[in-house]
Amino acid sequence: MNTPLLERREALELIAAEAGRARAGTGRLVLLRGATGTGRTALLEAAAEQAAQDGMRVLRARCSPDDTGLPFAAVRQLLAPAAEFADTREVPDERVRGAWLWRLLRSFTAGAPLLVTVDDVHLADDSSRRWLVDAARRVDRLPILLVVTERGQYDIDAPSAGLAHTLSPALVRTLTLAPLGVDSATELVRADFGTVPQTWVDDCVRASAGSPLLLRALLDDLRGTLPATVPKVSAALYPGGYQAAVSWWLDSAGPATAEVARALAALDDDAVPDEFADLLGGVADADPARVAGWLTAMTRLGLLRPGADGRPRYAHPLLRDAVLSGWPVLRRRAAHRTAAEVMLRRGERAEAVAGQLLRTDAVGEAWVTGVLLDAAAIAVRDGRTADALPFLRRALDEPLPDDRRQRLLTELGSLEYATVRSSAGIPRLAEAVRLPGVPQDRVRAAVALGTALAGRGEARAAVDVLRSLDPQLTGHPDLARTVHIASALLSDHDHEIRQEVYRWLHDTADRSPGLVGTAGQALLVRYEATAGLLSADAAMDRIRALLAEPVDPLAEPYLLGTAAAVAQWADELEEAERLVERGLARQRPSLLHPMHRALLNVRADIAAARGDYARLLSGPEARRPAGSLQGPANGQAHAVVALVETGRVPEAGRLAGGFDLREAQDSWELNRFLYARGVLRAAAGDPAGALDDFLECGRRQTARDVVSPVVTPWRTAAAECRLALGRPREALELAEEELRLAEVWDTPRPVGRALRVLGLATGGRRGLELADRAVRVLRDAAVEPELIPALVAQGRQLTAAGERARARDCLREAAERAERLGAVRLRAAAEEALREGGARRAATALTGSGALTGSERRIAELAAGGRTNTEIAELLHLARRTVETHLTSTYKKLGIRRRADLPTVLGRQRRDG
């Protein structure tokens, strides 16, 4: 099958009809126009072959750009077979010469009618073009048919006038050849490769863009070694006919069009502005109006297709690669630089401009670094830290002074550590620390490097890095304080170093309090709180006083993070939450800082205190911190407990089993995870394994001077395991010690928890009194995760004491609260206790005013009387969040949605009562 002749029936019929007219003595000019590669030459050859079969004499000429300097070069090709032409001497005058050539052509008509074909007449020399135009005006009474092909394609450089632009329409028939349709192109592919998948065929059709020339070249390349998929790069094709065809198409279009076509290929994957034609014009130094026209024309031809964003793109990656392959690498990079400059002048987004700069060599101009850093900052702000890395790495290629390079290395190293892998950013940070720079920048670099090393379990090396700055900070006491505070915080990863650092803090604070500053004083408060040396009220008084003092900006994150942790332990959850948000807002997310992770840990602790299991399982704190070793972190510990409490014990087991604790580095987070794994084992029916985890957690915590139950209540958990194992005396000892330490701190959560477990270990009437006391302590604190198990324990002990009615009330309240909280495990425990106590059915949600607890009723009455939440909180000495929690529960029980409904519902129920 002759490939280009599909869909050319109309053209062949036109030429055949005009040939019939010529044989009858009435000639005409037939002009076949079409874009490069649409099969003009093949059509002309077919027409000549048919004319010869019909008895016409055929004269042929094929024009070339090499012949444009030779007058009448095309006509010479036509008439060269005549002996008279070869023997005649040259005539210098063009008109005389043309007249003689015309007479020579007419002499040929003495025999058979003539078909004169001229291919690519747009490449003919000027003399031949003028002669052909003149001939077209004379053949209407002669048996001569002129059939001429001419390239008709939109180019960046406007083409010269066509051959027929001065001819009367009566003297010429023009037909424009369209690209092949999809069905015809598919037919051609199937003719060569009948068994390939349709997706393979579709790729071939797209890559050929309706051009018979490109399609035949592609199929010839693919025939030798049929690949599984059509390649996306022309280097994968052999012998390379497709690449050659694309190059010929570009050469035919001219250098200006080729430049625009290659610029389009270079920018194809980039985020570019809406005025794409203007950008391409700037890159290729072309008229934007002509570029816009070219894009439209190429889209109509099928070489380009609108992308998802509406912007023209090459129809197939292979076509784009073939266009781009002819461009040297240096020229491509220059195009991207020019694109960046054009986009910058037009005020495009920093990320779009920086995207162009990623593909250039170093420019050496200040604006380049500024754009790259701006783009990185935007990506970090939007939480796309991985997108910021290429911009920062590219910025390092530009010439920078040492101080600016130091800041850049610190930021890049921090992001690489947090985003790529733990070892990626450390060399960058180490280089930043070595560079000379202003003291603040050196401290930032050292803190970032120390944070990275500590996260890898190298706490000693982290502290040594910070200590190495001491001689350089003699004249900067504020920076020296910051370094010491950072050392103290990083020492939490190793209990031996922690003891050294805190001993220094204590001694220095006693001698010269100013040397440790407000943030250092806050760390000492935190230490004393965990060591069981002061109460929550005393700790908060000191923390609030420190927060009111002036603080250096570099030290402020340490003060806020430490204060947030102490406030969370003190059950001041709202205050802790405000401090966390303040601390995170003051952090630069692109820099490693020990307080960033500490603040996230406090936020997770707050969610755990509230029983917000959904947040614990979905937040970033539940994922393993980037850059950490294989050991688990606080977020995973909370996630394990949250999965247990929500009834997903197998899932919790898979999460906990993903860590090999034998390889984990010593840290408080490992201890927290041991506690969480103990909770999991206890819930899975393995009290002996759980006891081992709780005791190991306690041993490690005690070695760190952390004895208070505010961090991990391992004693009460171990006591419950010992009770389950039938060892009540040992359980009693642990519970009594826990209560003693909890009463030192004196907040509802640890005290209520210790009272609950001590009541279980004590038993009898005394045990019931302790259980009642635990419920009273916890009920007004709005800490559901602790109140619910206290109600269950109270219910069980009431059942044992024969007070079944009171027991059912407690257990049903526990089940209702657990359901509202989503605590599946605790609800199941409450319902099991109800069944054991003889309840006929499982617990149901309590409704009506009779279901209100004492605290809920008091708050509801005050709200119904017009008091605001803040006023109620102050009146009852509660946190405003506690008031809101109680009101939410009240609305649900009363079946109302608004505060305004409280007076009516409570009044009606009082009357009914």
mmCIF file with all atom_site columns, N, CA, C and O in Angstrom, residues 4 65 88 113 147 158 196 268 277 284 292 338 378 425 430 437 502 526 530 537 561 565 638 723 731 802 808 841 899:
data_model
loop_
_atom_site.group_PDB
_atom_site.id
_atom_site.type_symbol
_atom_site.label_atom_id
_atom_site.label_alt_id
_atom_site.label_comp_id
_atom_site.label_asym_id
_atom_site.label_entity_id
_atom_site.label_seq_id
_atom_site.pdbx_PDB_ins_code
_atom_site.Cartn_x
_atom_site.Cartn_y
_atom_site.Cartn_z
_atom_site.occupancy
_atom_site.B_iso_or_equiv
_atom_site.pdbx_formal_charge
_atom_site.auth_seq_id
_atom_site.auth_comp_id
_atom_site.auth_asym_id
_atom_site.auth_atom_id
_atom_site.pdbx_PDB_model_num
ATOM 1   N N  . PRO A 1 4   ? 1.168   7.498  1.731   1.00 0.00 ? 4   PRO A N  1
ATOM 2   C CA . PRO A 1 4   ? 0.599   8.846  1.753   1.00 0.00 ? 4   PRO A CA 1
ATOM 3   C C  . PRO A 1 4   ? -0.716  8.985  1.004   1.00 0.00 ? 4   PRO A C  1
ATOM 4   O O  . PRO A 1 4   ? -1.356  10.017 1.066   1.00 0.00 ? 4   PRO A O  1
ATOM 5   N N  . PRO A 1 65  ? 16.691  24.152 -2.407  1.00 0.00 ? 65  PRO A N  1
ATOM 6   C CA . PRO A 1 65  ? 17.288  25.434 -2.025  1.00 0.00 ? 65  PRO A CA 1
ATOM 7   C C  . PRO A 1 65  ? 18.700  25.625 -2.574  1.00 0.00 ? 65  PRO A C  1
ATOM 8   O O  . PRO A 1 65  ? 19.187  26.756 -2.652  1.00 0.00 ? 65  PRO A O  1
ATOM 9   N N  . THR A 1 88  ? 21.984  24.969 -27.183 1.00 0.00 ? 88  THR A N  1
ATOM 10  C CA . THR A 1 88  ? 21.797  26.402 -27.363 1.00 0.00 ? 88  THR A CA 1
ATOM 11  C C  . THR A 1 88  ? 22.676  27.180 -26.400 1.00 0.00 ? 88  THR A C  1
ATOM 12  O O  . THR A 1 88  ? 22.781  26.817 -25.233 1.00 0.00 ? 88  THR A O  1
ATOM 13  N N  . PRO A 1 113 ? -0.178  15.248 -25.493 1.00 0.00 ? 113 PRO A N  1
ATOM 14  C CA . PRO A 1 113 ? -0.397  16.313 -24.514 1.00 0.00 ? 113 PRO A CA 1
ATOM 15  C C  . PRO A 1 113 ? 0.641   16.232 -23.388 1.00 0.00 ? 113 PRO A C  1
ATOM 16  O O  . PRO A 1 113 ? 1.174   15.156 -23.072 1.00 0.00 ? 113 PRO A O  1
ATOM 17  N N  . VAL A 1 147 ? 1.065   20.907 -12.936 1.00 0.00 ? 147 VAL A N  1
ATOM 18  C CA . VAL A 1 147 ? 0.742   20.467 -11.563 1.00 0.00 ? 147 VAL A CA 1
ATOM 19  C C  . VAL A 1 147 ? 1.951   20.798 -10.692 1.00 0.00 ? 147 VAL A C  1
ATOM 20  O O  . VAL A 1 147 ? 3.055   20.293 -10.913 1.00 0.00 ? 147 VAL A O  1
ATOM 21  N N  . ALA A 1 158 ? 7.288   35.193 8.249   1.00 0.00 ? 158 ALA A N  1
ATOM 22  C CA . ALA A 1 158 ? 6.232   35.179 7.243   1.00 0.00 ? 158 ALA A CA 1
ATOM 23  C C  . ALA A 1 158 ? 6.805   34.748 5.902   1.00 0.00 ? 158 ALA A C  1
ATOM 24  O O  . ALA A 1 158 ? 7.834   35.274 5.456   1.00 0.00 ? 158 ALA A O  1
ATOM 25  N N  . VAL A 1 196 ? -0.418  -5.847 17.651  1.00 0.00 ? 196 VAL A N  1
ATOM 26  C CA . VAL A 1 196 ? -0.006  -5.046 18.811  1.00 0.00 ? 196 VAL A CA 1
ATOM 27  C C  . VAL A 1 196 ? -1.249  -4.510 19.523  1.00 0.00 ? 196 VAL A C  1
ATOM 28  O O  . VAL A 1 196 ? -2.323  -4.368 18.922  1.00 0.00 ? 196 VAL A O  1
ATOM 29  N N  . ASP A 1 268 ? 8.164   22.418 27.993  1.00 0.00 ? 268 ASP A N  1
ATOM 30  C CA . ASP A 1 268 ? 6.929   21.640 27.963  1.00 0.00 ? 268 ASP A CA 1
ATOM 31  C C  . ASP A 1 268 ? 6.497   21.169 29.338  1.00 0.00 ? 268 ASP A C  1
ATOM 32  O O  . ASP A 1 268 ? 5.309   21.111 29.633  1.00 0.00 ? 268 ASP A O  1
ATOM 33  N N  . ALA A 1 277 ? 2.570   32.421 24.683  1.00 0.00 ? 277 ALA A N  1
ATOM 34  C CA . ALA A 1 277 ? 3.168   32.888 23.433  1.00 0.00 ? 277 ALA A CA 1
ATOM 35  C C  . ALA A 1 277 ? 4.169   34.009 23.698  1.00 0.00 ? 277 ALA A C  1
ATOM 36  O O  . ALA A 1 277 ? 5.224   34.082 23.056  1.00 0.00 ? 277 ALA A O  1
ATOM 37  N N  . ALA A 1 284 ? 12.771  32.769 22.365  1.00 0.00 ? 284 ALA A N  1
ATOM 38  C CA . ALA A 1 284 ? 13.280  32.535 21.012  1.00 0.00 ? 284 ALA A CA 1
ATOM 39  C C  . ALA A 1 284 ? 13.524  33.823 20.251  1.00 0.00 ? 284 ALA A C  1
ATOM 40  O O  . ALA A 1 284 ? 13.887  33.764 19.065  1.00 0.00 ? 284 ALA A O  1
ATOM 41  N N  . ALA A 1 292 ? 1.927   33.025 18.665  1.00 0.00 ? 292 ALA A N  1
ATOM 42  C CA . ALA A 1 292 ? 0.561   32.618 18.973  1.00 0.00 ? 292 ALA A CA 1
ATOM 43  C C  . ALA A 1 292 ? -0.102  31.983 17.756  1.00 0.00 ? 292 ALA A C  1
ATOM 44  O O  . ALA A 1 292 ? -0.795  30.957 17.861  1.00 0.00 ? 292 ALA A O  1
ATOM 45  N N  . THR A 1 338 ? 16.786  32.529 29.917  1.00 0.00 ? 338 THR A N  1
ATOM 46  C CA . THR A 1 338 ? 16.023  33.614 29.301  1.00 0.00 ? 338 THR A CA 1
ATOM 47  C C  . THR A 1 338 ? 14.575  33.568 29.756  1.00 0.00 ? 338 THR A C  1
ATOM 48  O O  . THR A 1 338 ? 13.960  34.599 30.043  1.00 0.00 ? 338 THR A O  1
ATOM 49  N N  . ILE A 1 378 ? 8.386   29.549 50.087  1.00 0.00 ? 378 ILE A N  1
ATOM 50  C CA . ILE A 1 378 ? 6.961   29.327 49.799  1.00 0.00 ? 378 ILE A CA 1
ATOM 51  C C  . ILE A 1 378 ? 6.630   27.842 49.908  1.00 0.00 ? 378 ILE A C  1
ATOM 52  O O  . ILE A 1 378 ? 5.603   27.457 50.485  1.00 0.00 ? 378 ILE A O  1
ATOM 53  N N  . GLY A 1 425 ? 21.453  15.305 55.612  1.00 0.00 ? 425 GLY A N  1
ATOM 54  C CA . GLY A 1 425 ? 21.733  16.705 55.873  1.00 0.00 ? 425 GLY A CA 1
ATOM 55  C C  . GLY A 1 425 ? 22.915  16.964 56.783  1.00 0.00 ? 425 GLY A C  1
ATOM 56  O O  . GLY A 1 425 ? 23.372  18.114 56.886  1.00 0.00 ? 425 GLY A O  1
ATOM 57  N N  . ALA A 1 430 ? 27.359  20.236 59.122  1.00 0.00 ? 430 ALA A N  1
ATOM 58  C CA . ALA A 1 430 ? 28.738  20.294 59.621  1.00 0.00 ? 430 ALA A CA 1
ATOM 59  C C  . ALA A 1 430 ? 29.541  21.354 58.872  1.00 0.00 ? 430 ALA A C  1
ATOM 60  O O  . ALA A 1 430 ? 30.331  22.092 59.469  1.00 0.00 ? 430 ALA A O  1
ATOM 61  N N  . GLY A 1 437 ? 31.038  33.126 60.275  1.00 0.00 ? 437 GLY A N  1
ATOM 62  C CA . GLY A 1 437 ? 29.799  33.879 60.100  1.00 0.00 ? 437 GLY A CA 1
ATOM 63  C C  . GLY A 1 437 ? 29.465  34.603 61.374  1.00 0.00 ? 437 GLY A C  1
ATOM 64  O O  . GLY A 1 437 ? 30.181  34.532 62.379  1.00 0.00 ? 437 GLY A O  1
ATOM 65  N N  . TYR A 1 502 ? 22.241  18.806 83.657  1.00 0.00 ? 502 TYR A N  1
ATOM 66  C CA . TYR A 1 502 ? 21.351  19.387 84.656  1.00 0.00 ? 502 TYR A CA 1
ATOM 67  C C  . TYR A 1 502 ? 22.094  19.705 85.959  1.00 0.00 ? 502 TYR A C  1
ATOM 68  O O  . TYR A 1 502 ? 21.720  20.623 86.686  1.00 0.00 ? 502 TYR A O  1
ATOM 69  N N  . ARG A 1 526 ? 10.977  22.102 85.007  1.00 0.00 ? 526 ARG A N  1
ATOM 70  C CA . ARG A 1 526 ? 10.567  20.839 84.388  1.00 0.00 ? 526 ARG A CA 1
ATOM 71  C C  . ARG A 1 526 ? 11.285  19.660 85.042  1.00 0.00 ? 526 ARG A C  1
ATOM 72  O O  . ARG A 1 526 ? 10.675  18.616 85.334  1.00 0.00 ? 526 ARG A O  1
ATOM 73  N N  . THR A 1 530 ? 9.453   16.505 87.187  1.00 0.00 ? 530 THR A N  1
ATOM 74  C CA . THR A 1 530 ? 9.556   15.073 86.888  1.00 0.00 ? 530 THR A CA 1
ATOM 75  C C  . THR A 1 530 ? 10.279  14.319 87.996  1.00 0.00 ? 530 THR A C  1
ATOM 76  O O  . THR A 1 530 ? 10.090  13.109 88.137  1.00 0.00 ? 530 THR A O  1
ATOM 77  N N  . ASP A 1 537 ? 1.002   23.492 91.427  1.00 0.00 ? 537 ASP A N  1
ATOM 78  C CA . ASP A 1 537 ? 0.742   24.918 91.651  1.00 0.00 ? 537 ASP A CA 1
ATOM 79  C C  . ASP A 1 537 ? 2.048   25.704 91.733  1.00 0.00 ? 537 ASP A C  1
ATOM 80  O O  . ASP A 1 537 ? 2.174   26.791 91.139  1.00 0.00 ? 537 ASP A O  1
ATOM 81  N N  . GLY A 1 561 ? 8.207   25.946 74.828  1.00 0.00 ? 561 GLY A N  1
ATOM 82  C CA . GLY A 1 561 ? 8.046   24.502 74.794  1.00 0.00 ? 561 GLY A CA 1
ATOM 83  C C  . GLY A 1 561 ? 8.101   23.881 76.174  1.00 0.00 ? 561 GLY A C  1
ATOM 84  O O  . GLY A 1 561 ? 7.310   22.979 76.498  1.00 0.00 ? 561 GLY A O  1
ATOM 85  N N  . ALA A 1 565 ? 4.949   21.962 78.284  1.00 0.00 ? 565 ALA A N  1
ATOM 86  C CA . ALA A 1 565 ? 5.026   20.625 78.869  1.00 0.00 ? 565 ALA A CA 1
ATOM 87  C C  . ALA A 1 565 ? 4.579   20.646 80.328  1.00 0.00 ? 565 ALA A C  1
ATOM 88  O O  . ALA A 1 565 ? 3.789   19.800 80.768  1.00 0.00 ? 565 ALA A O  1
ATOM 89  N N  . HIS A 1 638 ? 1.732   7.006  71.634  1.00 0.00 ? 638 HIS A N  1
ATOM 90  C CA . HIS A 1 638 ? 0.339   7.434  71.761  1.00 0.00 ? 638 HIS A CA 1
ATOM 91  C C  . HIS A 1 638 ? -0.551  6.705  70.761  1.00 0.00 ? 638 HIS A C  1
ATOM 92  O O  . HIS A 1 638 ? -1.705  6.379  71.064  1.00 0.00 ? 638 HIS A O  1
ATOM 93  N N  . LEU A 1 723 ? -2.042  -7.389 90.241  1.00 0.00 ? 723 LEU A N  1
ATOM 94  C CA . LEU A 1 723 ? -3.347  -7.851 90.709  1.00 0.00 ? 723 LEU A CA 1
ATOM 95  C C  . LEU A 1 723 ? -3.871  -8.960 89.809  1.00 0.00 ? 723 LEU A C  1
ATOM 96  O O  . LEU A 1 723 ? -4.401  -9.981 90.294  1.00 0.00 ? 723 LEU A O  1
ATOM 97  N N  . ALA A 1 731 ? 1.258   -5.286 94.419  1.00 0.00 ? 731 ALA A N  1
ATOM 98  C CA . ALA A 1 731 ? 0.440   -4.258 93.765  1.00 0.00 ? 731 ALA A CA 1
ATOM 99  C C  . ALA A 1 731 ? 0.157   -3.116 94.728  1.00 0.00 ? 731 ALA A C  1
ATOM 100 O O  . ALA A 1 731 ? 0.196   -1.933 94.356  1.00 0.00 ? 731 ALA A O  1
ATOM 101 N N  . GLY A 1 802 ? -22.388 -5.272 97.305  1.00 0.00 ? 802 GLY A N  1
ATOM 102 C CA . GLY A 1 802 ? -23.819 -5.517 97.331  1.00 0.00 ? 802 GLY A CA 1
ATOM 103 C C  . GLY A 1 802 ? -24.659 -4.311 96.966  1.00 0.00 ? 802 GLY A C  1
ATOM 104 O O  . GLY A 1 802 ? -25.895 -4.396 97.018  1.00 0.00 ? 802 GLY A O  1
ATOM 105 N N  . ARG A 1 808 ? -24.857 -0.118 89.017  1.00 0.00 ? 808 ARG A N  1
ATOM 106 C CA . ARG A 1 808 ? -25.353 0.009  87.646  1.00 0.00 ? 808 ARG A CA 1
ATOM 107 C C  . ARG A 1 808 ? -25.300 1.452  87.167  1.00 0.00 ? 808 ARG A C  1
ATOM 108 O O  . ARG A 1 808 ? -24.976 1.730  86.004  1.00 0.00 ? 808 ARG A O  1
ATOM 109 N N  . ARG A 1 841 ? -29.505 -6.101 80.439  1.00 0.00 ? 841 ARG A N  1
ATOM 110 C CA . ARG A 1 841 ? -29.112 -5.715 79.087  1.00 0.00 ? 841 ARG A CA 1
ATOM 111 C C  . ARG A 1 841 ? -27.870 -4.840 79.167  1.00 0.00 ? 841 ARG A C  1
ATOM 112 O O  . ARG A 1 841 ? -27.537 -4.314 80.220  1.00 0.00 ? 841 ARG A O  1
ATOM 113 N N  . ARG A 1 899 ? -27.874 26.485 73.441  1.00 0.00 ? 899 ARG A N  1
ATOM 114 C CA . ARG A 1 899 ? -27.836 26.981 74.811  1.00 0.00 ? 899 ARG A CA 1
ATOM 115 C C  . ARG A 1 899 ? -29.171 27.615 75.200  1.00 0.00 ? 899 ARG A C  1
ATOM 116 O O  . ARG A 1 899 ? -29.616 27.501 76.342  1.00 0.00 ? 899 ARG A O  1
#
